[in-house]
Amino acid sequence: MRKPATLVLLFGAAVASAQLPEVTPTVKVGFNLPVPVGSDLFQDITETLGQIDACAQLPLWKGLGVGAGYSGTWFYLEERALSPTVIRGDVMRSTWYGKLQYEHYAGPNGFYEFAFKAGGSTINWDTENCPDVKRQSAFHWGLYASYYLHATDALAFGLTIGYEADPSAALTPDLLCLEDFTGRTTMEEPDPYRFFVLGLGFSTRLKWGRE
């Protein structure tokens, strides 16, 4: 009869599931590379230096949780991108956000996370062309998927991929104190800032030890 064997398998699966670590409050820090997509002009004028992202998060129910954090993204300007006009300077985007996430342990040493972030960005254009820093404010949102492996009970390292956007902000000539982009055809409605994100990071559990 197969019934005893089936019961043994079900019991084994239940035991294995019960031994999975629980999701706990964590602090996550990521070192990311946002790659501009959708706007050829933004890609040509800027070069991405990198992004640092940090957040604290709290589980609420069956892996669902909330968090809050900050990310800073840095770019520098390609001097000859608008030749013969020379542009020098850099761009920094500061973003404060709230986070909604789902985390689940796939085994005793690894877990995945799906997250949605929403908040506000301030983009500062600091160039030699302008006497003052030009600032943009924009709504920000992003979708991300991550997978982490534990190095110790408290510390895990992971890989993140994602997509994020500042849909209410776009590159316009006035940000560089120009009347137009020399030799470029500009659209009436320029493309908003959008990025594909790839990064490495770590997650620190705020509850020491695993159940």
mmCIF file of N, CA and C in Angstrom, residues 26-31 105 109-113 146-160 199-205 210:
data_model
loop_
_atom_site.group_PDB
_atom_site.id
_atom_site.type_symbol
_atom_site.label_atom_id
_atom_site.label_comp_id
_atom_site.label_asym_id
_atom_site.label_seq_id
_atom_site.Cartn_x
_atom_site.Cartn_y
_atom_site.Cartn_z
ATOM 1 N N THR A 26 14.772 43.685 9.630
ATOM 2 C CA THR A 26 16.107 43.731 9.042
ATOM 3 C C THR A 26 16.479 45.145 8.633
ATOM 4 N N VAL A 27 17.766 45.329 8.468
ATOM 5 C CA VAL A 27 18.314 46.515 7.805
ATOM 6 C C VAL A 27 19.022 46.032 6.547
ATOM 7 N N LYS A 28 18.678 46.634 5.421
ATOM 8 C CA LYS A 28 19.271 46.234 4.149
ATOM 9 C C LYS A 28 20.034 47.401 3.536
ATOM 10 N N VAL A 29 21.211 47.106 3.009
ATOM 11 C CA VAL A 29 22.033 48.099 2.323
ATOM 12 C C VAL A 29 22.426 47.540 0.967
ATOM 13 N N GLY A 30 22.234 48.325 -0.087
ATOM 14 C CA GLY A 30 22.554 47.882 -1.434
ATOM 15 C C GLY A 30 23.487 48.845 -2.153
ATOM 16 N N PHE A 31 24.348 48.294 -2.992
ATOM 17 C CA PHE A 31 25.243 49.066 -3.848
ATOM 18 C C PHE A 31 24.852 48.734 -5.283
ATOM 19 N N TYR A 105 11.561 32.443 3.000
ATOM 20 C CA TYR A 105 12.729 31.565 2.990
ATOM 21 C C TYR A 105 12.471 30.390 2.053
ATOM 22 N N ASN A 109 18.992 28.515 4.429
ATOM 23 C CA ASN A 109 20.038 29.530 4.322
ATOM 24 C C ASN A 109 19.775 30.592 3.263
ATOM 25 N N GLY A 110 18.634 30.565 2.613
ATOM 26 C CA GLY A 110 18.390 31.539 1.557
ATOM 27 C C GLY A 110 16.944 32.006 1.520
ATOM 28 N N PHE A 111 16.750 33.284 1.169
ATOM 29 C CA PHE A 111 15.398 33.817 1.059
ATOM 30 C C PHE A 111 15.317 34.798 -0.103
ATOM 31 N N TYR A 112 14.109 34.961 -0.614
ATOM 32 C CA TYR A 112 13.896 35.919 -1.696
ATOM 33 C C TYR A 112 12.953 37.014 -1.220
ATOM 34 N N GLU A 113 12.985 38.116 -1.947
ATOM 35 C CA GLU A 113 12.149 39.262 -1.606
ATOM 36 C C GLU A 113 11.632 39.913 -2.878
ATOM 37 N N SER A 146 14.862 40.295 -5.240
ATOM 38 C CA SER A 146 16.177 40.029 -4.648
ATOM 39 C C SER A 146 16.239 38.602 -4.143
ATOM 40 N N TYR A 147 17.463 38.077 -4.104
ATOM 41 C CA TYR A 147 17.679 36.771 -3.476
ATOM 42 C C TYR A 147 18.919 36.874 -2.588
ATOM 43 N N TYR A 148 18.807 36.400 -1.336
ATOM 44 C CA TYR A 148 19.884 36.512 -0.356
ATOM 45 C C TYR A 148 20.285 35.128 0.149
ATOM 46 N N LEU A 149 21.575 34.959 0.434
ATOM 47 C CA LEU A 149 22.106 33.763 1.072
ATOM 48 C C LEU A 149 22.798 34.156 2.364
ATOM 49 N N HIS A 150 22.533 33.412 3.436
ATOM 50 C CA HIS A 150 23.113 33.721 4.732
ATOM 51 C C HIS A 150 24.584 33.320 4.773
ATOM 52 N N ALA A 151 25.423 34.259 5.251
ATOM 53 C CA ALA A 151 26.811 33.951 5.576
ATOM 54 C C ALA A 151 26.916 33.559 7.038
ATOM 55 N N THR A 152 26.100 34.206 7.874
ATOM 56 C CA THR A 152 25.962 33.853 9.293
ATOM 57 C C THR A 152 24.477 33.919 9.610
ATOM 58 N N ASP A 153 24.106 33.610 10.854
ATOM 59 C CA ASP A 153 22.704 33.697 11.243
ATOM 60 C C ASP A 153 22.151 35.105 11.076
ATOM 61 N N ALA A 154 23.009 36.104 11.283
ATOM 62 C CA ALA A 154 22.536 37.487 11.269
ATOM 63 C C ALA A 154 22.777 38.210 9.957
ATOM 64 N N LEU A 155 23.689 37.710 9.123
ATOM 65 C CA LEU A 155 24.114 38.452 7.938
ATOM 66 C C LEU A 155 23.919 37.634 6.672
ATOM 67 N N ALA A 156 23.280 38.251 5.668
ATOM 68 C CA ALA A 156 23.068 37.603 4.377
ATOM 69 C C ALA A 156 23.479 38.558 3.259
ATOM 70 N N PHE A 157 23.978 37.985 2.172
ATOM 71 C CA PHE A 157 24.374 38.771 1.002
ATOM 72 C C PHE A 157 23.481 38.391 -0.167
ATOM 73 N N GLY A 158 23.164 39.397 -1.002
ATOM 74 C CA GLY A 158 22.213 39.110 -2.068
ATOM 75 C C GLY A 158 22.412 39.912 -3.338
ATOM 76 N N LEU A 159 21.652 39.511 -4.344
ATOM 77 C CA LEU A 159 21.624 40.145 -5.656
ATOM 78 C C LEU A 159 20.239 40.716 -5.894
ATOM 79 N N THR A 160 20.181 41.932 -6.443
ATOM 80 C CA THR A 160 18.912 42.611 -6.695
ATOM 81 C C THR A 160 18.831 43.054 -8.147
ATOM 82 N N GLY A 199 22.169 45.244 -8.650
ATOM 83 C CA GLY A 199 22.978 45.566 -7.493
ATOM 84 C C GLY A 199 23.309 44.392 -6.605
ATOM 85 N N LEU A 200 24.273 44.629 -5.726
ATOM 86 C CA LEU A 200 24.671 43.690 -4.679
ATOM 87 C C LEU A 200 24.452 44.362 -3.333
ATOM 88 N N GLY A 201 24.130 43.562 -2.328
ATOM 89 C CA GLY A 201 23.898 44.171 -1.030
ATOM 90 C C GLY A 201 23.923 43.154 0.093
ATOM 91 N N PHE A 202 23.622 43.633 1.279
ATOM 92 C CA PHE A 202 23.565 42.736 2.426
ATOM 93 C C PHE A 202 22.354 43.067 3.279
ATOM 94 N N SER A 203 21.924 42.071 4.044
ATOM 95 C CA SER A 203 20.770 42.182 4.925
ATOM 96 C C SER A 203 21.191 41.737 6.316
ATOM 97 N N THR A 204 20.927 42.583 7.304
ATOM 98 C CA THR A 204 21.285 42.278 8.691
ATOM 99 C C THR A 204 20.028 42.071 9.512
ATOM 100 N N ARG A 205 19.905 40.908 10.107
ATOM 101 C CA ARG A 205 18.752 40.611 10.948
ATOM 102 C C ARG A 205 18.865 41.343 12.272
ATOM 103 N N ARG A 210 18.366 32.185 14.649
ATOM 104 C CA ARG A 210 17.197 31.743 13.907
ATOM 105 C C ARG A 210 16.447 30.709 14.705
#
